[in-house]
Coordinates of C-alpha atoms in Angstrom, one line a residue:
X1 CA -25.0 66.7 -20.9
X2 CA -23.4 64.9 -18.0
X3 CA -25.8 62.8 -15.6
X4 CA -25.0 62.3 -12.0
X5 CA -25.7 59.0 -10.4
X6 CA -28.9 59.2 -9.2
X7 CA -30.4 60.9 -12.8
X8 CA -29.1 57.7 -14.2
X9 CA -31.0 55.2 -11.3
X10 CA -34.4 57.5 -12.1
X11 CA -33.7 57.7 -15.8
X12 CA -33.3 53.6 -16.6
X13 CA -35.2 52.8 -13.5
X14 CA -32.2 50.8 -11.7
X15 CA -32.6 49.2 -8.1
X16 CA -29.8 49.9 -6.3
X17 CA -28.9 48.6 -2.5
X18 CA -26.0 50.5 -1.8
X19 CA -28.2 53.2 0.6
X20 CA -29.9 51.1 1.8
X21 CA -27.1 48.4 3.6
X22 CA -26.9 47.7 7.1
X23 CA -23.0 49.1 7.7
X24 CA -21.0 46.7 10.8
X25 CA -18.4 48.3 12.7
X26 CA -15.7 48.2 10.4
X27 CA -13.1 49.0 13.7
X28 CA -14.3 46.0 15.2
X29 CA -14.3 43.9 11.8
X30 CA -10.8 45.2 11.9
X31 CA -9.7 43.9 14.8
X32 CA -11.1 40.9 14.5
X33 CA -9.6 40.4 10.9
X34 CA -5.9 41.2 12.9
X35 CA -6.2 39.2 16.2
X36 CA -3.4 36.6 15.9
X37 CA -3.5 32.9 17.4
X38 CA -0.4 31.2 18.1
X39 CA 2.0 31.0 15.4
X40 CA 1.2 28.7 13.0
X41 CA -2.4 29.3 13.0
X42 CA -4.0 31.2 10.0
X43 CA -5.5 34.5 10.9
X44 CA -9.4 35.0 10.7
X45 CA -10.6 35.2 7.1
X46 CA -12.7 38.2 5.5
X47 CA -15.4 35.3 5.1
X48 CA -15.2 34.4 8.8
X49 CA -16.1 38.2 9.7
X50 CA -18.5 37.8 7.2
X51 CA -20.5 34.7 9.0
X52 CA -19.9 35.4 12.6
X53 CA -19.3 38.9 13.1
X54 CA -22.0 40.6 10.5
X55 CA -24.4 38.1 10.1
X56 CA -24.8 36.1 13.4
X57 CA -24.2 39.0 15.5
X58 CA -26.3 41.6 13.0
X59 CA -28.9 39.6 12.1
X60 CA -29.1 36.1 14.4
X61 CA -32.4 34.6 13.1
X62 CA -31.2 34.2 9.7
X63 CA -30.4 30.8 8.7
X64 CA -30.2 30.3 4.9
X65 CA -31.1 31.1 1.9
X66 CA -31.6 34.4 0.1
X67 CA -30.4 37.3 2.1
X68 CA -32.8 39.8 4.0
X69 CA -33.3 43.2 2.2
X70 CA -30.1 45.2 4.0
X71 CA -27.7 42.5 4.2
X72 CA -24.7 42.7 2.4
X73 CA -23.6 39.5 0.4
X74 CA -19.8 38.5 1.0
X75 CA -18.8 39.9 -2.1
X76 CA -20.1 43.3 -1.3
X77 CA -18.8 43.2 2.3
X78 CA -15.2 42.7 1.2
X79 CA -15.8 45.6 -1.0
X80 CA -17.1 47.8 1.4
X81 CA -14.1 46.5 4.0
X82 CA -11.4 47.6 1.3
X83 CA -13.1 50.9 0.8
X84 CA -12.8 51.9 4.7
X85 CA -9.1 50.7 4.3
X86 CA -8.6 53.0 1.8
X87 CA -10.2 56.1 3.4
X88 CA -8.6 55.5 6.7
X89 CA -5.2 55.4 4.5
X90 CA -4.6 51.2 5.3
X91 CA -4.1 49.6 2.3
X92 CA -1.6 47.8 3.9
X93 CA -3.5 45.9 6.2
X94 CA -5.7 44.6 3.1
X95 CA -5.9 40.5 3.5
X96 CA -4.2 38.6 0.9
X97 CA -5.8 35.7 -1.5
X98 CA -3.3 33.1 0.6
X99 CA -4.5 33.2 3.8
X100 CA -1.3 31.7 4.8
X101 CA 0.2 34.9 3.8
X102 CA -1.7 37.3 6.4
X103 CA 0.1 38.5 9.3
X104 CA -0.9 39.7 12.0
X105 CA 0.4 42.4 14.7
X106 CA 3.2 41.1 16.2
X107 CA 3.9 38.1 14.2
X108 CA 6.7 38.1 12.2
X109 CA 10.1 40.0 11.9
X110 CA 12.7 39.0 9.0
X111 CA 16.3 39.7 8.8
X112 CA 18.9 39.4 6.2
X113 CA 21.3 42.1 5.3
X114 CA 22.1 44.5 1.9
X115 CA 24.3 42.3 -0.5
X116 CA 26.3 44.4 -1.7
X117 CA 28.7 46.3 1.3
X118 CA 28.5 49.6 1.9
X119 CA 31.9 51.9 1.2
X120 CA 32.2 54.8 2.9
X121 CA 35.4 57.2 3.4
X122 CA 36.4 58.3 7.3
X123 CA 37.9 61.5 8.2
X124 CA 41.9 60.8 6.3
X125 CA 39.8 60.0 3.1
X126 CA 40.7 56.0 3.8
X127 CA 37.9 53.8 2.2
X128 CA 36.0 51.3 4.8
X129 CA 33.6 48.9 3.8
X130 CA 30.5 47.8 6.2
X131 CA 28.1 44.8 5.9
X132 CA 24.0 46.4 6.4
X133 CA 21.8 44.3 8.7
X134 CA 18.3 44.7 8.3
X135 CA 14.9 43.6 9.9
X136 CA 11.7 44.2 8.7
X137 CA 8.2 43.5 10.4
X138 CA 6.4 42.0 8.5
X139 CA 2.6 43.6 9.6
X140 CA 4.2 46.9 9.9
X141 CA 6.7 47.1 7.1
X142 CA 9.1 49.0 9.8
X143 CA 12.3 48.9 8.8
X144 CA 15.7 48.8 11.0
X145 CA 19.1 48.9 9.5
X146 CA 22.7 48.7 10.9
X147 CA 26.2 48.6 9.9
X148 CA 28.3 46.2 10.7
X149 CA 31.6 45.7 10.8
X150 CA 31.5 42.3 8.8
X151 CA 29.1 39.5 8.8
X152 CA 30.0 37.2 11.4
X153 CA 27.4 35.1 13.4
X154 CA 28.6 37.6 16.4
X155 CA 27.9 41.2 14.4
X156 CA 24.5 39.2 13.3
X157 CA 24.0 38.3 17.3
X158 CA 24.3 42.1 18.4
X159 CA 22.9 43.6 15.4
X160 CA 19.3 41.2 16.4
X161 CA 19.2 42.5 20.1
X162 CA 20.1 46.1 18.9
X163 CA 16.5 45.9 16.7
X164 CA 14.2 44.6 18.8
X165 CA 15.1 46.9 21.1
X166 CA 14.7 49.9 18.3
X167 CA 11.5 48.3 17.9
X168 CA 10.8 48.3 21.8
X169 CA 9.1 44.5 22.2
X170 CA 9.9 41.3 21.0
X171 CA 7.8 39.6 18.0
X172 CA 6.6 35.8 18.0
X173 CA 8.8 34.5 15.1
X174 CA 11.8 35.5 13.7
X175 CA 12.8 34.3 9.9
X176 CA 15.7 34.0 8.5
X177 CA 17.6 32.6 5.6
X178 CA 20.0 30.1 5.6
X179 CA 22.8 32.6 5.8
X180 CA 26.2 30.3 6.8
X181 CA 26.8 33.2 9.7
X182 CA 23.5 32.4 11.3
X183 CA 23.2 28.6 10.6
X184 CA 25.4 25.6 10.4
X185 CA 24.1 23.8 7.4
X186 CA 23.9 20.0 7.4
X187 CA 23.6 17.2 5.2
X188 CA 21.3 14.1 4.9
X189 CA 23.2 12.4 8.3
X190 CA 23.3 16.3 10.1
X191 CA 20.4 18.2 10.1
X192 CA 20.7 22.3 9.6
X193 CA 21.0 23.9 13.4
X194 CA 21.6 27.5 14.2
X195 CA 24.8 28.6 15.4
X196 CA 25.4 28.7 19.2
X197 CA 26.1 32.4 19.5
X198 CA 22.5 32.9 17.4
X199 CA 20.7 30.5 19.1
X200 CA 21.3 31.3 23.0
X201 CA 20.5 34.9 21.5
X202 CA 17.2 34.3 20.4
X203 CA 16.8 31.9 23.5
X204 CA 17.3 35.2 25.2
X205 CA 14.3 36.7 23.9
X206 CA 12.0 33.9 23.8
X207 CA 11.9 33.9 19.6
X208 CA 10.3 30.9 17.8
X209 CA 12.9 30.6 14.4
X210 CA 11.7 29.6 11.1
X211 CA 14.1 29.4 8.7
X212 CA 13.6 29.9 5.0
X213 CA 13.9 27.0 2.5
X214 CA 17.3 27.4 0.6
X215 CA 16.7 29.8 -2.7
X216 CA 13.5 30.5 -2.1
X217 CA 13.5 34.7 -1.0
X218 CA 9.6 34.8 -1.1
X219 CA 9.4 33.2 2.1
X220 CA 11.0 36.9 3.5
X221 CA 9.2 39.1 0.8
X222 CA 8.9 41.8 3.1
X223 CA 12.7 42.3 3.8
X224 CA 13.9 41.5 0.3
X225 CA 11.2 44.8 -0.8
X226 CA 12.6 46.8 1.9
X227 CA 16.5 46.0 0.8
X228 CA 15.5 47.1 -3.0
X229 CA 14.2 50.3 -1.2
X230 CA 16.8 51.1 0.7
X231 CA 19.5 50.2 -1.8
X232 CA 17.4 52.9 -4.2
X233 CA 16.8 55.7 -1.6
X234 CA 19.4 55.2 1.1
X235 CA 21.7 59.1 1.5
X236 CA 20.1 59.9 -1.7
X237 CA 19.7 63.5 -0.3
X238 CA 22.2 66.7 -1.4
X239 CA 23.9 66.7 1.4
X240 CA 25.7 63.3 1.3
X241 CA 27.1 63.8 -2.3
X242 CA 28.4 61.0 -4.6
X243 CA 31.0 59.2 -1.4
X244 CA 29.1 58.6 2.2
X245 CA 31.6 60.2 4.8
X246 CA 31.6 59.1 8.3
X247 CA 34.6 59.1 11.0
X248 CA 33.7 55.6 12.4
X249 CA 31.4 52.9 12.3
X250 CA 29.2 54.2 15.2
X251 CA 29.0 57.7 13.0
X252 CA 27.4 55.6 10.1
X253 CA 25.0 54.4 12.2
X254 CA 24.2 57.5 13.2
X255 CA 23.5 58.5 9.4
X256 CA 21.6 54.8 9.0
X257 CA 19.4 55.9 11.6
X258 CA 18.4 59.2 10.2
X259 CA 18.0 57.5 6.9
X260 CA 16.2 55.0 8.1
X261 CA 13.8 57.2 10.2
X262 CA 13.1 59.3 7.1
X263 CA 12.1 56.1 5.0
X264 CA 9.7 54.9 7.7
X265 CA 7.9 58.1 7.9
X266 CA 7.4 58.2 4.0
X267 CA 3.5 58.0 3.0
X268 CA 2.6 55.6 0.9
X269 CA 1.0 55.7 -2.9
X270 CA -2.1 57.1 -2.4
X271 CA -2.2 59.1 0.5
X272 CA -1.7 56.1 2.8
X273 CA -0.4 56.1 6.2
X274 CA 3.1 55.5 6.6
X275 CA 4.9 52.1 8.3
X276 CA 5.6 53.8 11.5
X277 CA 2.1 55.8 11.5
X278 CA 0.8 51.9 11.7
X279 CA 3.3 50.5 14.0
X280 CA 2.6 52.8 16.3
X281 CA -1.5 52.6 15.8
X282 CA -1.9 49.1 15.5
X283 CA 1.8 46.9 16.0
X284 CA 3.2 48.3 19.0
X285 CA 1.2 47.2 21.7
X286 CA 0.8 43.7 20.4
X287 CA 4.7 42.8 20.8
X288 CA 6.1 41.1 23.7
X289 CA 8.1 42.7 26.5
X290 CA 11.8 43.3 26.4
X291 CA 13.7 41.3 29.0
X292 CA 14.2 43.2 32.2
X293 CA 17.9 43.1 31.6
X294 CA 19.6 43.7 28.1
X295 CA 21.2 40.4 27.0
X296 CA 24.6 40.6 26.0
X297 CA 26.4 38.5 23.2
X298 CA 27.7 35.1 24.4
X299 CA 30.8 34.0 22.3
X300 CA 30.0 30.2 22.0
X301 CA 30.6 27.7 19.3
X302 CA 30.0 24.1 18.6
X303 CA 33.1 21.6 19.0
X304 CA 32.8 18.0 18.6
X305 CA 35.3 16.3 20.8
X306 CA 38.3 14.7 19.3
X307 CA 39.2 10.9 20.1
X308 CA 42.4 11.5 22.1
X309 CA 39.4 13.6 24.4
X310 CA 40.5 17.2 23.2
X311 CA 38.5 20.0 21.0
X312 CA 40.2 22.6 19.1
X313 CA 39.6 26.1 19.3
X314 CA 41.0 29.2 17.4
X315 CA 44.4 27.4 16.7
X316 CA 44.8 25.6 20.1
X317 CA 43.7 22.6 22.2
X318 CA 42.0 21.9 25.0
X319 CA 40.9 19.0 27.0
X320 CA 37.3 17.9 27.1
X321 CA 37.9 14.2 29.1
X322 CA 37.9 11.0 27.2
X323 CA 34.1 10.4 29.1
X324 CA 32.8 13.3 25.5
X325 CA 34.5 11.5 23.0
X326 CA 32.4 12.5 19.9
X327 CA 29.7 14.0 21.6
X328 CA 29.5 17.9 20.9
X329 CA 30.1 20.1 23.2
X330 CA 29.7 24.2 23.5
X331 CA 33.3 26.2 24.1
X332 CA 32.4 29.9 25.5
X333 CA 35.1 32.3 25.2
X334 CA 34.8 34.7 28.5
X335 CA 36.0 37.8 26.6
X336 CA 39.2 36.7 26.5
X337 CA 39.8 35.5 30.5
X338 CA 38.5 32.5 30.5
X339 CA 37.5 29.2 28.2
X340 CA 34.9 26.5 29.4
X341 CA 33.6 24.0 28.1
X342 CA 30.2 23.4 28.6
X343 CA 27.8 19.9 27.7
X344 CA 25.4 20.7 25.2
X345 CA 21.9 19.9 26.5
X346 CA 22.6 20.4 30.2
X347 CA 25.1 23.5 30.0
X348 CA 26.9 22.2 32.6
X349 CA 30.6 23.2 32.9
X350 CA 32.8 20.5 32.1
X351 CA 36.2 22.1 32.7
X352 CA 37.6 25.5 32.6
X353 CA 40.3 27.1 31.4
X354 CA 41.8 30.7 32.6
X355 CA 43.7 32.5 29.6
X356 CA 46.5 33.8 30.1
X357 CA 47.9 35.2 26.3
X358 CA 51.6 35.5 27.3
X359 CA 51.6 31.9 28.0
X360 CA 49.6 30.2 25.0
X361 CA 51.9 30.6 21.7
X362 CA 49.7 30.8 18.9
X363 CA 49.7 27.8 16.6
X364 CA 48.2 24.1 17.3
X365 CA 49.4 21.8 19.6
X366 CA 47.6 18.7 20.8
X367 CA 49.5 15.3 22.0
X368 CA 51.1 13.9 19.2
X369 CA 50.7 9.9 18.0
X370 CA 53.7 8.9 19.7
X371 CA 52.8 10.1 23.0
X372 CA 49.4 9.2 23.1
X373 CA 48.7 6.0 25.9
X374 CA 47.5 2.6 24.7
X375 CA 44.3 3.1 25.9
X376 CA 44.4 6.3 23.9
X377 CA 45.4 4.2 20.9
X378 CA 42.6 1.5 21.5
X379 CA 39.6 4.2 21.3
X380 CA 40.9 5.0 17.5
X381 CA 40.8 1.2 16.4
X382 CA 39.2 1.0 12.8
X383 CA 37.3 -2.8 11.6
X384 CA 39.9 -3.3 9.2
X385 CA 42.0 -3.6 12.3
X386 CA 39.6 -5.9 13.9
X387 CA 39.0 -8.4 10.7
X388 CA 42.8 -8.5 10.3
X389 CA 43.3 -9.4 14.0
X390 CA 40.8 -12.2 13.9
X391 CA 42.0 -13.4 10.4
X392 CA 45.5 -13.9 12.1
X393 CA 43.7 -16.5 14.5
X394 CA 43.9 -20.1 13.1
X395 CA 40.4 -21.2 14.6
X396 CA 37.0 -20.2 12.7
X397 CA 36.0 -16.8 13.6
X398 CA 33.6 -16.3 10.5
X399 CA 30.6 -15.1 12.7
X400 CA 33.0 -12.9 14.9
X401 CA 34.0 -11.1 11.8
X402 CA 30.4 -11.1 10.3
X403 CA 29.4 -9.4 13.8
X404 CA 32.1 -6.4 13.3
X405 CA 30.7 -6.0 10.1
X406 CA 27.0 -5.3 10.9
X407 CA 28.2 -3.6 14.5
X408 CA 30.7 -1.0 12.0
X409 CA 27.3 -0.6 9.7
X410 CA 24.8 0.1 12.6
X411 CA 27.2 2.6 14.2
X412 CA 28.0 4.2 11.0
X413 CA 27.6 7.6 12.4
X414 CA 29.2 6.7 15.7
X415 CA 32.3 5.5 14.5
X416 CA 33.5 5.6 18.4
X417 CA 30.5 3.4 19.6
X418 CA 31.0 0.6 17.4
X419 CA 34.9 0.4 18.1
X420 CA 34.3 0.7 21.6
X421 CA 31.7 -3.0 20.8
X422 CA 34.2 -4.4 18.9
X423 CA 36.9 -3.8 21.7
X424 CA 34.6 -6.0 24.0
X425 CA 34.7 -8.5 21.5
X426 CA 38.2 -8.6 21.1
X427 CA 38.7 -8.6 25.0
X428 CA 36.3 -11.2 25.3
X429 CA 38.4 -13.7 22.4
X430 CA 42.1 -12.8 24.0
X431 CA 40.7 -14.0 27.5
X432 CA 39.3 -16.5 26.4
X433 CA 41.1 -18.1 23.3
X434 CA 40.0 -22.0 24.6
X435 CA 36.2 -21.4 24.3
X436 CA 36.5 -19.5 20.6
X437 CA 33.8 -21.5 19.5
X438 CA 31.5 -20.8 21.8
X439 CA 32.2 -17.0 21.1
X440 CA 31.5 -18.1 17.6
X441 CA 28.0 -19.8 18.9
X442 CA 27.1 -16.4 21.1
X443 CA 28.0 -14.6 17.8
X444 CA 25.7 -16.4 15.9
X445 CA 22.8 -16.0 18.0
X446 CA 23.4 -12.0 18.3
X447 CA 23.4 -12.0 14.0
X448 CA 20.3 -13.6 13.9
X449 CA 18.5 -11.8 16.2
X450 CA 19.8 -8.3 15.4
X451 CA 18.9 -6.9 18.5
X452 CA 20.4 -3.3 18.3
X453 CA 20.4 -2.7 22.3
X454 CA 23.0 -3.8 25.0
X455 CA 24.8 -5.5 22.5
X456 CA 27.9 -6.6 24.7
X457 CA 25.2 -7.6 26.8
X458 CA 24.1 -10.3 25.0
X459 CA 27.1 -11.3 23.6
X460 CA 28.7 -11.9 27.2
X461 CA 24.9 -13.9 28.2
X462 CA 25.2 -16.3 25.2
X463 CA 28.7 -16.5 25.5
X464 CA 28.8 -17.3 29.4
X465 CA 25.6 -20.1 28.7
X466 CA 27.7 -21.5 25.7
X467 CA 30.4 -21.9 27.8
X468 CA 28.5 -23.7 30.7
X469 CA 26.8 -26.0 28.6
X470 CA 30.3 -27.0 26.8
X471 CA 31.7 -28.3 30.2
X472 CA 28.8 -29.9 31.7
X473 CA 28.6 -31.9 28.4
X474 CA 25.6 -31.4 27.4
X475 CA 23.4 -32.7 24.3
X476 CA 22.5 -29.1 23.7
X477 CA 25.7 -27.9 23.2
X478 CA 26.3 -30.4 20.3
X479 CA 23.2 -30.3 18.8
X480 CA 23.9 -26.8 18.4
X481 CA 27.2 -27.0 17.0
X482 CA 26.0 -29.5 14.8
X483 CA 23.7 -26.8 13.4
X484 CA 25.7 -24.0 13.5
X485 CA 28.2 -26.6 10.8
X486 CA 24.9 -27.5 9.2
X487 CA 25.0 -30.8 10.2
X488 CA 20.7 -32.4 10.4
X489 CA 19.7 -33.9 14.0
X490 CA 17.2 -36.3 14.3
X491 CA 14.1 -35.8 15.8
X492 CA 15.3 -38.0 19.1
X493 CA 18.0 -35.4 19.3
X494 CA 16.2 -32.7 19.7
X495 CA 14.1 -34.3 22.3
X496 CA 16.5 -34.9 24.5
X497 CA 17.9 -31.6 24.1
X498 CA 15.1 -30.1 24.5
X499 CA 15.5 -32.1 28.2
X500 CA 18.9 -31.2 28.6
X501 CA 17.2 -27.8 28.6
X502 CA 14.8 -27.8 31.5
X503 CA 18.0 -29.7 33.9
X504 CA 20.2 -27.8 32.5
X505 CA 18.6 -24.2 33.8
X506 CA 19.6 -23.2 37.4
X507 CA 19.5 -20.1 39.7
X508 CA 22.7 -18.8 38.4
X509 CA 21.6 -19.1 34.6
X510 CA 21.7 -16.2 31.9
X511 CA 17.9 -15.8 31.3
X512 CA 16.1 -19.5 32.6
X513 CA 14.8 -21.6 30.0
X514 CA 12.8 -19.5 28.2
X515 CA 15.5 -17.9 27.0
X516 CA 17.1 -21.5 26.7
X517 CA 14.2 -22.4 24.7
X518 CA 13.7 -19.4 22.2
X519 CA 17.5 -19.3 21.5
X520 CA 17.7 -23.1 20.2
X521 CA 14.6 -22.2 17.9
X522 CA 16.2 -18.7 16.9
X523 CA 19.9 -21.3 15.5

């Protein structure tokens, strides 16, 4: 004989609770569960609507301790909040274990696109092949999908403004991968940027990017599910047969779309509600608003400027000024008409360019070596030109060389910059080749101070007090050179120096004699 529940409670005399709980409002634990901060933040937790929205709202005079009769323990209340999930057919919007992995409305979207491409046969039976884009939100599940014509950052640029507008509002974040058509990828000197055309894109829409560490597809769980998906039910209908025919790319769309629609609107296991049943319910409203005008794709790229002042751009060069060399610049192709070149940070247009194609061959051509001015030739000086230079000289120029060293080291990523020192130095010995030891004295004191800022500058102050002191005579002068040889003064010395220094200073000095002063105890 089968007993029901209650024959069993009478029969062994069991307590049970379940009748007898006070229920909350499990719409409003719902929302409350789903309200987003800003990104980054964690949403509420199922014990946080346990605490402040059941029990201090529900019952506000208990403290702690054992639980009044009625009162659901947190255990029981995440129960009970799974169970009205289920009956209202949203599993989906159960919280995870990681907190960190709870969404909510709004939040996220991911994008990435179907490895393998996508053959298809037009109307002459020729065989095309398409790259799929897809994007996934990640509260809803919605998918989008699009063909593209290959997978350049500019099809991945159009392809992102064509699905937030199928979605009709604009999400907080959008993650990515580290796909090389959406990112330039750097190195331990370069750090990983998006590309231009991706980047003033998303701009466009006000999108915070977070890209996925490399290898690592978890971090976009909800779009690598959805690819599987599609790759399994994608044109799996009757109709399509074993070959997908469409006359054109924009006909395959058409048959994505329909595809795609039919996947959305699929229930899930278990009777639940579908992903656009809860986009519409509960995702919808919570995404931002669509700029009032449709952006359109802006062909830009990155160019760093070459050191005879010109970038190069598909197969031909153009002038960026000799003021950019090896800064990076943006070049933005006006559909053909027109190229500018644009500064980086401020956008500002540097030059422009109008196109006409009947009059630029097609092949590279830049100013060759032997046209190039000297002052062209002086800005690609190397320091194994500058130590051979100064090794020609017959005086000492030990600390001159020792200074192109450690200038070459600090500018190691700014090869420009430190040639551009070293030139000053080099200007600064051929003007003055009488006074070469003094430039060794002022190179001296910049090597053991290391001061990485205004270099020249203090170069050109030690060197112009050296030089003063040298023809007034002075004790300082050759107590100084005496320890630059590593010669020993005596104490007497250095007291008169030190005397030399305070009549020595004068309105027109480098720094007074403080600087006097700390620069003696510095050699």
């Amino acid at each position: 004989m089968q007993m029901d529940d209650l024959s069993i409670i009478e029969l062994f005399k069991l307590k049970s609770r379940k009748v007898d709980f006070i229920e909350p409002n499990w719409d409003e634990i719902r929302k409350y569960l789903q309200e987003k901060g800003h990104w980054g933040q964690m949403l509420p937790t199922i014990k946080s609507a346990w605490e402040y929205i059941y029990l201090k709202k529900l019952f506000p005079n208990y403290v702690t301790g054992d639980l009044p009769d009625g009162v659901m323990s947190e255990r029981t209340f995440c129960r009970r909040y799974d169970e009205y999930l289920h009956s209202k057919g949203l599993d989906l919007l159960k919280h995870k274990a990681n907190p960190n992995n709870n969404f909510g409305p709004g939040s996220v979207v991911e994008i990435d696109t179907i490895g393998d491409r996508l053959k298809y046969l037009d109307a002459d039976n020729n065989e095309h092949e398409a790259v799929i884009f897809t994007a996934v939100l990640k509260y809803s599940r919605l998918l989008y999908a699009e063909a593209m014509p290959s997978g350049t950052g500019i099809c991945w640029a159009g392809a992102i403004i064509n699905a937030l507008y199928s979605f009709g509002g604009v999400p907080e974040v959008l993650r990515c991968d580290n796909d090389s058509a959406l990112v330039i990828h750097g190195n331990k000197s370069k750090r990983t940027k998006l590309r231009a055309s991706i980047e003033f894109t998303i701009n466009e829409f006000g999108l915070i990017t977070d890209l996925c560490p490399p290898r690592r597809p978890e971090y976009k769980g909800s779009n690598e599910r959805a690819n599987g998906f599609a790759l399994k039910h994608f044109f799996e209908g009757t109709s399509y047969g074993k070959e997908i025919h469409a006359d054109n790319l924009d006909a395959l769309n058409e048959l994505i779309k329909k595809e795609t629609l039919r996947i959305n609107s699929l229930p899930r296991n278990h009777g639940q509600l579908s992903s656009i049943e809860v986009f519409n319910s509960f995702e919808k409203n919570a995404l931002k608003a669509l700029p009032l005008i449709r952006p359109d794709v802006r062909y830009i790229s990155y160019a760093v400027v070459h050191k005879d002042g010109y970038v190069n751009y598909q197969r031909n060069y153009y002038y960026a000024g000799k003021d950019n060399v090896g800064k990076t610049i943006l070049i933005e192709n006006m559909r053909g008409k027109q190229i500018v070149l644009r500064h980086e940070k401020t956008l500002r247009s540097i030059v422009e360019y109008e196109l006409d194609r009947n009059c630029i061959p097609p092949g590279n051509h830049h100013k060759a070596d032997k046209f190039k001015t000297e002052s062209e030739k002086v800005t690609s000086r190397t320091k194994e030109w500058f130590i051979s230079e100064f090794s020609k000289i017959e005086k000492a120029t030990d600390n001159i060389q020792l200074l192109i060293n450690w200038v070459f080291e600090i500018t190691s990523r700014s090869n420009q910059v430190g040639t551009k020192i070293c030139n000053s130095i080099y200007k600064l010995c051929t003007d003055n080749l009488n006074d070469l030891d003094c430039l060794e004295l002022a190179c001296k004191a910049v090597l053991e101070r290391k001061h990485k800022v205004d270099i020249v500058v203090q170069l050109s102050c030690n060197f112009d007090m050296f030089r003063k002191l040298k023809n007034e005579k002075s004790k300082l002068y050759t107590a100084l050179v005496q320890s630059a040889l590593g010669v020993d003064t005596k104490a007497q010395d250095q007291t008169q120096v030190k005397a030399d220094i305070s009549t020595s200073d004068s309105e027109d000095s480098v720094r007074g004699e403080e600087y006097y002063d700390d620069l003696f105890k510095s050699i």
